[in-house]
């Protein structure tokens, strides 16, 4: 028997388990491709989610603001238009803290017109909504012994208008500009001048005026039938009413009631008018964009004083991500009695 008899030969290395360089390279390439697919899928999903979130935000904010303004104007008692009286009252508002955007205008009322877009060459649409809201009647003490309480009607001036903000909200390209906000401004309260003067007892009238000044911090009474230069009478804490009207009244803002800018603080803005984009296109006005553009807020008023219709169109936008903007238009109609 030979020396090597009964011994088995070792298996060849070629039969051992393992990967060739080609197999490793193919596997790595497949992993890279799969990672890229997953990454692209996640990125697309995140972009879609950001856009949907922006759409939801624009929709919620636009509808909320539109219905807030509708509720206010529905309860109004007087509307102002683009005439001498409306402009004079608008100039009397103290808007130093929130100036109206240049080029903004009041609408022209169309007594006999239909609720539809302006006729060519006859623009009536504006982007300032200015009206008087009636507050709850104010209880003022006329006779502390009785006691006798008089309920005096009080009013606020409310103005909704566009204002240029101090920062950008939507950055679509290098030409982007500061955001345009929609301001809801409310004045201090003004008791009815005619109701005060209708109190026949001079002592009761004095007590009522003094109580209004001391407890409710009112400074002027308003004659709703008069132009602005003869409509406001100063009140004193001694209970007197000025014999002559204030020829240049300054109607101050009530910081406790005034809502200020309603969009930019939430990273939303009014959308610039763009006739090439159906969402940003003006709806009511017949003006050429080169002449006048509402830029996200249109107001048209039609009908007689007893049954006016206020037609509002609001367009807001929100930045979704770089290069993508969610735009939401909203149109609503309010019925108003213009007393």
mmCIF file of C-alpha atoms in Angstrom:
data_model
loop_
_atom_site.group_PDB
_atom_site.id
_atom_site.type_symbol
_atom_site.label_atom_id
_atom_site.label_comp_id
_atom_site.label_asym_id
_atom_site.label_seq_id
_atom_site.Cartn_x
_atom_site.Cartn_y
_atom_site.Cartn_z
ATOM 1 C CA UNK A 1 0.000 0.000 0.000
ATOM 2 C CA UNK A 2 1.336 3.367 -0.920
ATOM 3 C CA UNK A 3 1.863 6.129 1.552
ATOM 4 C CA UNK A 4 -1.095 8.151 0.233
ATOM 5 C CA UNK A 5 -3.415 5.177 0.272
ATOM 6 C CA UNK A 6 -6.789 5.898 2.078
ATOM 7 C CA UNK A 7 -6.363 9.705 2.169
ATOM 8 C CA UNK A 8 -8.977 11.942 0.370
ATOM 9 C CA UNK A 9 -7.823 14.829 -1.792
ATOM 10 C CA UNK A 10 -8.723 18.422 -0.635
ATOM 11 C CA UNK A 11 -11.578 20.084 -2.616
ATOM 12 C CA UNK A 12 -10.598 22.598 -5.222
ATOM 13 C CA UNK A 13 -10.881 26.356 -4.286
ATOM 14 C CA UNK A 14 -13.008 26.799 -7.383
ATOM 15 C CA UNK A 15 -15.860 24.962 -5.621
ATOM 16 C CA UNK A 16 -15.776 27.182 -2.498
ATOM 17 C CA UNK A 17 -18.731 29.679 -1.922
ATOM 18 C CA UNK A 18 -18.020 33.429 -2.696
ATOM 19 C CA UNK A 19 -18.700 36.467 -4.972
ATOM 20 C CA UNK A 20 -16.820 37.589 -7.964
ATOM 21 C CA UNK A 21 -16.022 41.272 -8.509
ATOM 22 C CA UNK A 22 -18.616 41.405 -11.277
ATOM 23 C CA UNK A 23 -21.333 40.130 -8.946
ATOM 24 C CA UNK A 24 -20.366 42.666 -6.261
ATOM 25 C CA UNK A 25 -20.389 45.515 -8.782
ATOM 26 C CA UNK A 26 -23.827 44.549 -10.102
ATOM 27 C CA UNK A 27 -25.217 44.273 -6.569
ATOM 28 C CA UNK A 28 -23.858 47.693 -5.604
ATOM 29 C CA UNK A 29 -25.285 49.210 -8.779
ATOM 30 C CA UNK A 30 -28.717 47.753 -7.991
ATOM 31 C CA UNK A 31 -28.555 49.106 -4.433
ATOM 32 C CA UNK A 32 -27.623 52.571 -5.712
ATOM 33 C CA UNK A 33 -30.472 52.520 -8.238
ATOM 34 C CA UNK A 34 -32.941 51.405 -5.584
ATOM 35 C CA UNK A 35 -31.705 54.128 -3.192
ATOM 36 C CA UNK A 36 -32.142 56.759 -5.891
ATOM 37 C CA UNK A 37 -35.658 55.527 -6.636
ATOM 38 C CA UNK A 38 -36.570 55.610 -2.941
ATOM 39 C CA UNK A 39 -34.989 59.060 -2.538
ATOM 40 C CA UNK A 40 -36.847 60.419 -5.565
ATOM 41 C CA UNK A 41 -40.097 58.892 -4.313
ATOM 42 C CA UNK A 42 -39.676 60.392 -0.851
ATOM 43 C CA UNK A 43 -38.745 63.772 -2.305
ATOM 44 C CA UNK A 44 -41.792 63.767 -4.603
ATOM 45 C CA UNK A 45 -44.018 62.730 -1.710
ATOM 46 C CA UNK A 46 -42.653 65.499 0.500
ATOM 47 C CA UNK A 47 -43.110 68.093 -2.263
ATOM 48 C CA UNK A 48 -46.663 66.914 -2.854
ATOM 49 C CA UNK A 49 -47.384 67.092 0.878
ATOM 50 C CA UNK A 50 -45.932 70.606 1.118
ATOM 51 C CA UNK A 51 -48.033 71.749 -1.826
ATOM 52 C CA UNK A 52 -51.207 70.198 -0.424
ATOM 53 C CA UNK A 53 -50.462 71.816 2.938
ATOM 54 C CA UNK A 54 -50.053 75.188 1.223
ATOM 55 C CA UNK A 55 -53.332 74.684 -0.665
ATOM 56 C CA UNK A 56 -55.126 73.851 2.591
ATOM 57 C CA UNK A 57 -53.652 76.914 4.278
ATOM 58 C CA UNK A 58 -54.586 79.238 1.413
ATOM 59 C CA UNK A 59 -58.106 77.797 1.282
ATOM 60 C CA UNK A 60 -58.693 78.011 5.025
ATOM 61 C CA UNK A 61 -57.246 81.510 5.388
ATOM 62 C CA UNK A 62 -58.969 82.872 2.277
ATOM 63 C CA UNK A 63 -62.397 81.523 3.181
ATOM 64 C CA UNK A 64 -62.077 82.527 6.837
ATOM 65 C CA UNK A 65 -61.190 86.116 5.965
ATOM 66 C CA UNK A 66 -63.866 86.379 3.283
ATOM 67 C CA UNK A 67 -66.595 85.262 5.684
ATOM 68 C CA UNK A 68 -65.285 87.564 8.420
ATOM 69 C CA UNK A 69 -65.586 90.551 6.080
ATOM 70 C CA UNK A 70 -68.987 89.372 4.875
ATOM 71 C CA UNK A 71 -70.273 89.171 8.447
ATOM 72 C CA UNK A 72 -69.060 92.702 9.172
ATOM 73 C CA UNK A 73 -70.489 94.298 6.036
ATOM 74 C CA UNK A 74 -73.800 92.450 6.365
ATOM 75 C CA UNK A 75 -74.332 94.228 9.694
ATOM 76 C CA UNK A 76 -73.339 97.625 8.276
ATOM 77 C CA UNK A 77 -75.582 100.674 8.346
ATOM 78 C CA UNK A 78 -73.892 102.829 5.719
ATOM 79 C CA UNK A 79 -71.608 102.220 2.758
ATOM 80 C CA UNK A 80 -69.124 104.696 1.287
ATOM 81 C CA UNK A 81 -68.320 104.975 -2.391
ATOM 82 C CA UNK A 82 -65.857 106.635 -4.722
ATOM 83 C CA UNK A 83 -67.479 110.066 -4.555
ATOM 84 C CA UNK A 84 -66.665 113.327 -2.752
ATOM 85 C CA UNK A 85 -68.325 112.252 0.486
ATOM 86 C CA UNK A 86 -66.732 108.798 0.528
ATOM 87 C CA UNK A 87 -63.275 110.200 -0.161
ATOM 88 C CA UNK A 88 -63.680 112.866 2.538
ATOM 89 C CA UNK A 89 -64.671 110.306 5.175
ATOM 90 C CA UNK A 90 -61.813 108.031 4.080
ATOM 91 C CA UNK A 91 -59.316 110.876 4.489
ATOM 92 C CA UNK A 92 -60.607 111.456 8.045
ATOM 93 C CA UNK A 93 -59.490 107.977 9.154
ATOM 94 C CA UNK A 94 -56.239 107.818 11.107
ATOM 95 C CA UNK A 95 -54.400 105.265 8.967
ATOM 96 C CA UNK A 96 -50.908 106.461 9.861
ATOM 97 C CA UNK A 97 -49.955 103.058 11.298
ATOM 98 C CA UNK A 98 -51.364 101.080 8.346
ATOM 99 C CA UNK A 99 -51.382 103.242 5.200
ATOM 100 C CA UNK A 100 -53.484 102.203 2.226
ATOM 101 C CA UNK A 101 -51.564 100.940 -0.779
ATOM 102 C CA UNK A 102 -51.026 103.516 -3.520
ATOM 103 C CA UNK A 103 -53.562 103.170 -6.306
ATOM 104 C CA UNK A 104 -56.264 101.532 -4.180
ATOM 105 C CA UNK A 105 -59.752 102.968 -4.722
ATOM 106 C CA UNK A 106 -63.311 102.846 -3.446
ATOM 107 C CA UNK A 107 -65.982 101.254 -5.681
ATOM 108 C CA UNK A 108 -68.641 103.281 -7.500
ATOM 109 C CA UNK A 109 -72.144 102.147 -6.589
ATOM 110 C CA UNK A 110 -74.334 101.092 -9.520
ATOM 111 C CA UNK A 111 -77.918 101.756 -8.407
ATOM 112 C CA UNK A 112 -79.580 100.133 -11.419
ATOM 113 C CA UNK A 113 -76.813 97.801 -12.545
ATOM 114 C CA UNK A 114 -76.765 94.044 -12.573
ATOM 115 C CA UNK A 115 -74.540 91.889 -10.439
ATOM 116 C CA UNK A 116 -71.899 91.180 -13.038
ATOM 117 C CA UNK A 117 -68.522 92.357 -14.335
ATOM 118 C CA UNK A 118 -68.078 96.010 -15.260
ATOM 119 C CA UNK A 119 -68.991 97.091 -18.744
ATOM 120 C CA UNK A 120 -66.053 97.916 -20.988
ATOM 121 C CA UNK A 121 -64.958 101.494 -20.507
ATOM 122 C CA UNK A 122 -67.170 101.969 -17.420
ATOM 123 C CA UNK A 123 -65.262 100.711 -14.357
ATOM 124 C CA UNK A 124 -67.132 100.537 -11.041
ATOM 125 C CA UNK A 125 -65.009 98.007 -9.173
ATOM 126 C CA UNK A 126 -62.714 99.041 -6.317
ATOM 127 C CA UNK A 127 -60.450 97.341 -3.804
ATOM 128 C CA UNK A 128 -61.379 99.321 -0.677
ATOM 129 C CA UNK A 129 -64.486 98.343 1.284
ATOM 130 C CA UNK A 130 -65.507 101.181 3.622
ATOM 131 C CA UNK A 131 -68.659 101.197 5.741
ATOM 132 C CA UNK A 132 -70.184 102.009 9.130
ATOM 133 C CA UNK A 133 -70.975 99.205 11.528
ATOM 134 C CA UNK A 134 -73.506 99.582 14.323
ATOM 135 C CA UNK A 135 -72.344 98.423 17.755
ATOM 136 C CA UNK A 136 -74.593 97.333 20.589
ATOM 137 C CA UNK A 137 -76.498 100.261 22.098
ATOM 138 C CA UNK A 138 -74.513 101.784 24.957
ATOM 139 C CA UNK A 139 -76.297 102.093 28.338
ATOM 140 C CA UNK A 140 -75.649 105.543 29.808
ATOM 141 C CA UNK A 141 -76.968 106.758 33.148
ATOM 142 C CA UNK A 142 -79.383 109.657 32.733
ATOM 143 C CA UNK A 143 -80.578 109.854 36.351
ATOM 144 C CA UNK A 144 -78.575 108.033 39.048
ATOM 145 C CA UNK A 145 -81.357 108.453 41.613
ATOM 146 C CA UNK A 146 -84.227 107.012 39.552
ATOM 147 C CA UNK A 147 -82.295 105.207 38.249
ATOM 148 C CA UNK A 148 -82.871 106.070 34.584
ATOM 149 C CA UNK A 149 -80.710 104.546 31.844
ATOM 150 C CA UNK A 150 -80.682 105.697 28.239
ATOM 151 C CA UNK A 151 -79.527 103.336 25.489
ATOM 152 C CA UNK A 152 -77.597 105.292 22.862
ATOM 153 C CA UNK A 153 -76.817 103.866 19.414
ATOM 154 C CA UNK A 154 -73.073 103.797 18.713
ATOM 155 C CA UNK A 155 -71.181 103.283 15.468
ATOM 156 C CA UNK A 156 -67.745 102.271 14.207
ATOM 157 C CA UNK A 157 -66.120 103.074 10.897
ATOM 158 C CA UNK A 158 -64.721 99.897 9.322
ATOM 159 C CA UNK A 159 -62.340 99.858 6.368
ATOM 160 C CA UNK A 160 -60.907 96.839 4.530
ATOM 161 C CA UNK A 161 -58.027 97.725 2.223
ATOM 162 C CA UNK A 162 -54.721 96.446 0.766
ATOM 163 C CA UNK A 163 -51.454 97.479 2.387
ATOM 164 C CA UNK A 164 -47.856 96.778 1.375
ATOM 165 C CA UNK A 165 -46.104 94.804 4.119
ATOM 166 C CA UNK A 166 -42.486 95.188 5.192
ATOM 167 C CA UNK A 167 -41.416 91.705 4.115
ATOM 168 C CA UNK A 168 -41.796 89.131 1.380
ATOM 169 C CA UNK A 169 -44.007 86.085 1.746
ATOM 170 C CA UNK A 170 -43.942 84.501 -1.713
ATOM 171 C CA UNK A 171 -40.590 84.363 -3.499
ATOM 172 C CA UNK A 172 -41.172 83.024 -6.995
ATOM 173 C CA UNK A 173 -38.202 84.667 -8.698
ATOM 174 C CA UNK A 174 -35.785 87.583 -8.452
ATOM 175 C CA UNK A 175 -38.578 90.046 -9.324
ATOM 176 C CA UNK A 176 -40.647 89.178 -6.241
ATOM 177 C CA UNK A 177 -41.753 92.163 -4.164
ATOM 178 C CA UNK A 178 -42.989 92.760 -0.638
ATOM 179 C CA UNK A 179 -46.258 91.072 0.249
ATOM 180 C CA UNK A 180 -49.604 92.869 0.035
ATOM 181 C CA UNK A 181 -51.763 92.348 3.120
ATOM 182 C CA UNK A 182 -55.495 92.902 3.618
ATOM 183 C CA UNK A 183 -56.157 95.156 6.598
ATOM 184 C CA UNK A 184 -59.442 95.181 8.533
ATOM 185 C CA UNK A 185 -59.378 98.542 10.349
ATOM 186 C CA UNK A 186 -61.959 99.628 12.936
ATOM 187 C CA UNK A 187 -62.385 103.031 14.538
ATOM 188 C CA UNK A 188 -63.323 104.111 18.017
ATOM 189 C CA UNK A 189 -67.048 104.194 18.796
ATOM 190 C CA UNK A 190 -69.162 107.275 18.126
ATOM 191 C CA UNK A 191 -72.565 107.752 19.817
ATOM 192 C CA UNK A 192 -75.481 109.117 17.818
ATOM 193 C CA UNK A 193 -75.522 112.932 17.907
ATOM 194 C CA UNK A 194 -79.208 113.062 17.045
ATOM 195 C CA UNK A 195 -80.167 110.708 19.870
ATOM 196 C CA UNK A 196 -78.216 112.782 22.373
ATOM 197 C CA UNK A 197 -79.834 115.986 21.179
ATOM 198 C CA UNK A 198 -83.261 114.328 21.336
ATOM 199 C CA UNK A 199 -82.991 113.993 25.139
ATOM 200 C CA UNK A 200 -85.310 116.811 26.158
ATOM 201 C CA UNK A 201 -84.270 117.086 29.801
ATOM 202 C CA UNK A 202 -80.969 119.064 29.831
ATOM 203 C CA UNK A 203 -79.882 117.484 33.131
ATOM 204 C CA UNK A 204 -80.416 113.979 31.802
ATOM 205 C CA UNK A 205 -78.564 114.863 28.602
ATOM 206 C CA UNK A 206 -75.629 116.212 30.611
ATOM 207 C CA UNK A 207 -75.521 113.050 32.733
ATOM 208 C CA UNK A 208 -75.665 110.800 29.666
ATOM 209 C CA UNK A 209 -72.840 112.631 27.893
ATOM 210 C CA UNK A 210 -70.656 112.684 31.006
ATOM 211 C CA UNK A 211 -71.240 108.957 31.550
ATOM 212 C CA UNK A 212 -70.395 108.151 27.937
ATOM 213 C CA UNK A 213 -67.127 110.072 28.168
ATOM 214 C CA UNK A 214 -66.063 108.780 31.588
ATOM 215 C CA UNK A 215 -67.072 105.126 31.335
ATOM 216 C CA UNK A 216 -66.863 104.412 27.606
ATOM 217 C CA UNK A 217 -64.091 106.824 26.622
ATOM 218 C CA UNK A 218 -65.933 108.365 23.677
ATOM 219 C CA UNK A 219 -64.801 111.797 22.535
ATOM 220 C CA UNK A 220 -67.153 112.739 19.690
ATOM 221 C CA UNK A 221 -70.763 112.194 18.642
ATOM 222 C CA UNK A 222 -71.645 111.523 15.002
ATOM 223 C CA UNK A 223 -74.461 112.946 12.903
ATOM 224 C CA UNK A 224 -74.992 110.206 10.336
ATOM 225 C CA UNK A 225 -76.823 112.507 7.925
ATOM 226 C CA UNK A 226 -74.077 115.129 7.590
ATOM 227 C CA UNK A 227 -70.886 115.365 5.512
ATOM 228 C CA UNK A 228 -67.700 114.746 7.424
ATOM 229 C CA UNK A 229 -66.831 118.407 8.027
ATOM 230 C CA UNK A 230 -70.138 118.994 9.872
ATOM 231 C CA UNK A 231 -70.825 115.527 11.286
ATOM 232 C CA UNK A 232 -68.712 115.273 14.471
ATOM 233 C CA UNK A 233 -69.313 117.122 17.745
ATOM 234 C CA UNK A 234 -66.839 117.010 20.616
ATOM 235 C CA UNK A 235 -68.042 115.720 23.991
ATOM 236 C CA UNK A 236 -66.619 116.689 27.389
ATOM 237 C CA UNK A 237 -66.465 114.860 30.715
ATOM 238 C CA UNK A 238 -68.586 117.664 32.194
ATOM 239 C CA UNK A 239 -71.458 116.555 29.979
ATOM 240 C CA UNK A 240 -71.406 119.283 27.347
ATOM 241 C CA UNK A 241 -71.763 118.882 23.595
ATOM 242 C CA UNK A 242 -69.854 121.331 21.415
ATOM 243 C CA UNK A 243 -72.112 123.918 19.812
ATOM 244 C CA UNK A 244 -70.215 123.732 16.507
ATOM 245 C CA UNK A 245 -68.999 120.607 14.671
ATOM 246 C CA UNK A 246 -65.334 119.740 14.366
ATOM 247 C CA UNK A 247 -64.413 120.818 10.793
ATOM 248 C CA UNK A 248 -61.419 118.453 10.568
ATOM 249 C CA UNK A 249 -62.099 115.358 12.695
ATOM 250 C CA UNK A 250 -59.520 112.584 13.066
ATOM 251 C CA UNK A 251 -61.211 109.213 13.429
ATOM 252 C CA UNK A 252 -58.785 107.130 15.472
ATOM 253 C CA UNK A 253 -58.316 103.372 15.458
ATOM 254 C CA UNK A 254 -59.596 101.200 18.298
ATOM 255 C CA UNK A 255 -56.696 98.811 19.000
ATOM 256 C CA UNK A 256 -58.952 96.526 21.038
ATOM 257 C CA UNK A 257 -61.321 95.950 18.107
ATOM 258 C CA UNK A 258 -59.257 96.613 15.007
ATOM 259 C CA UNK A 259 -57.933 93.397 13.498
ATOM 260 C CA UNK A 260 -55.135 94.920 11.426
ATOM 261 C CA UNK A 261 -53.439 92.819 8.751
ATOM 262 C CA UNK A 262 -55.175 89.487 8.326
ATOM 263 C CA UNK A 263 -52.816 87.586 6.027
ATOM 264 C CA UNK A 264 -49.093 88.314 6.196
ATOM 265 C CA UNK A 265 -48.699 87.347 9.853
ATOM 266 C CA UNK A 266 -49.791 83.841 8.784
ATOM 267 C CA UNK A 267 -47.397 83.841 5.785
ATOM 268 C CA UNK A 268 -50.234 84.399 3.314
ATOM 269 C CA UNK A 269 -50.593 87.330 0.919
ATOM 270 C CA UNK A 270 -52.939 88.862 -1.628
ATOM 271 C CA UNK A 271 -52.139 87.619 -5.102
ATOM 272 C CA UNK A 272 -50.997 89.992 -7.827
ATOM 273 C CA UNK A 273 -53.421 90.250 -10.728
ATOM 274 C CA UNK A 274 -52.277 88.213 -13.727
ATOM 275 C CA UNK A 275 -54.567 88.108 -16.792
ATOM 276 C CA UNK A 276 -52.725 85.037 -18.118
ATOM 277 C CA UNK A 277 -53.509 82.950 -15.022
ATOM 278 C CA UNK A 278 -57.163 81.931 -14.510
ATOM 279 C CA UNK A 279 -56.715 81.835 -10.726
ATOM 280 C CA UNK A 280 -55.157 85.319 -10.504
ATOM 281 C CA UNK A 281 -57.235 86.987 -13.193
ATOM 282 C CA UNK A 282 -59.470 89.957 -12.239
ATOM 283 C CA UNK A 283 -63.146 88.984 -12.207
ATOM 284 C CA UNK A 284 -65.168 92.211 -11.909
ATOM 285 C CA UNK A 285 -63.111 95.077 -13.274
ATOM 286 C CA UNK A 286 -62.980 96.111 -16.923
ATOM 287 C CA UNK A 287 -59.763 98.139 -16.457
ATOM 288 C CA UNK A 288 -56.737 97.157 -18.464
ATOM 289 C CA UNK A 289 -54.064 95.677 -16.149
ATOM 290 C CA UNK A 290 -51.689 98.431 -17.258
ATOM 291 C CA UNK A 291 -54.166 101.049 -15.980
ATOM 292 C CA UNK A 292 -55.403 99.548 -12.715
ATOM 293 C CA UNK A 293 -55.238 96.148 -11.049
ATOM 294 C CA UNK A 294 -57.105 95.006 -7.905
ATOM 295 C CA UNK A 295 -54.271 92.624 -6.915
ATOM 296 C CA UNK A 296 -56.241 90.064 -4.983
ATOM 297 C CA UNK A 297 -59.197 92.067 -3.613
ATOM 298 C CA UNK A 298 -62.143 93.249 -5.700
ATOM 299 C CA UNK A 299 -65.333 94.922 -4.457
ATOM 300 C CA UNK A 300 -68.407 95.764 -6.517
ATOM 301 C CA UNK A 301 -71.650 97.249 -5.128
ATOM 302 C CA UNK A 302 -74.983 97.301 -6.946
ATOM 303 C CA UNK A 303 -78.617 97.916 -6.079
ATOM 304 C CA UNK A 304 -80.750 100.520 -4.338
ATOM 305 C CA UNK A 305 -80.046 101.736 -0.802
ATOM 306 C CA UNK A 306 -82.642 99.432 0.731
ATOM 307 C CA UNK A 307 -81.206 96.280 -0.844
ATOM 308 C CA UNK A 308 -77.619 96.575 -1.957
ATOM 309 C CA UNK A 309 -75.438 93.660 -3.000
ATOM 310 C CA UNK A 310 -71.753 93.723 -2.117
ATOM 311 C CA UNK A 311 -69.763 91.378 -4.350
ATOM 312 C CA UNK A 312 -66.290 90.495 -3.099
ATOM 313 C CA UNK A 313 -63.547 88.493 -4.777
ATOM 314 C CA UNK A 314 -60.460 87.565 -2.750
ATOM 315 C CA UNK A 315 -57.372 85.776 -4.098
ATOM 316 C CA UNK A 316 -54.646 84.663 -1.683
ATOM 317 C CA UNK A 317 -51.454 82.699 -2.171
ATOM 318 C CA UNK A 318 -49.007 80.693 -0.067
ATOM 319 C CA UNK A 319 -45.438 79.578 -0.821
ATOM 320 C CA UNK A 320 -45.341 75.772 -1.015
ATOM 321 C CA UNK A 321 -41.671 75.333 -1.862
ATOM 322 C CA UNK A 322 -39.159 76.953 -4.150
ATOM 323 C CA UNK A 323 -40.911 77.789 -7.407
ATOM 324 C CA UNK A 324 -44.339 76.457 -6.354
ATOM 325 C CA UNK A 325 -47.154 78.673 -5.055
ATOM 326 C CA UNK A 326 -50.642 77.635 -3.957
ATOM 327 C CA UNK A 327 -53.300 80.123 -5.137
ATOM 328 C CA UNK A 328 -56.883 80.185 -3.836
ATOM 329 C CA UNK A 329 -59.654 82.488 -5.175
ATOM 330 C CA UNK A 330 -62.883 83.005 -3.213
ATOM 331 C CA UNK A 331 -66.010 84.909 -4.276
ATOM 332 C CA UNK A 332 -68.906 85.840 -2.004
ATOM 333 C CA UNK A 333 -71.977 88.103 -2.030
ATOM 334 C CA UNK A 334 -73.365 90.040 0.943
ATOM 335 C CA UNK A 335 -76.795 91.684 1.155
ATOM 336 C CA UNK A 336 -76.713 95.096 2.836
ATOM 337 C CA UNK A 337 -79.172 97.813 3.848
ATOM 338 C CA UNK A 338 -77.549 101.171 3.274
ATOM 339 C CA UNK A 339 -79.461 103.507 5.597
#
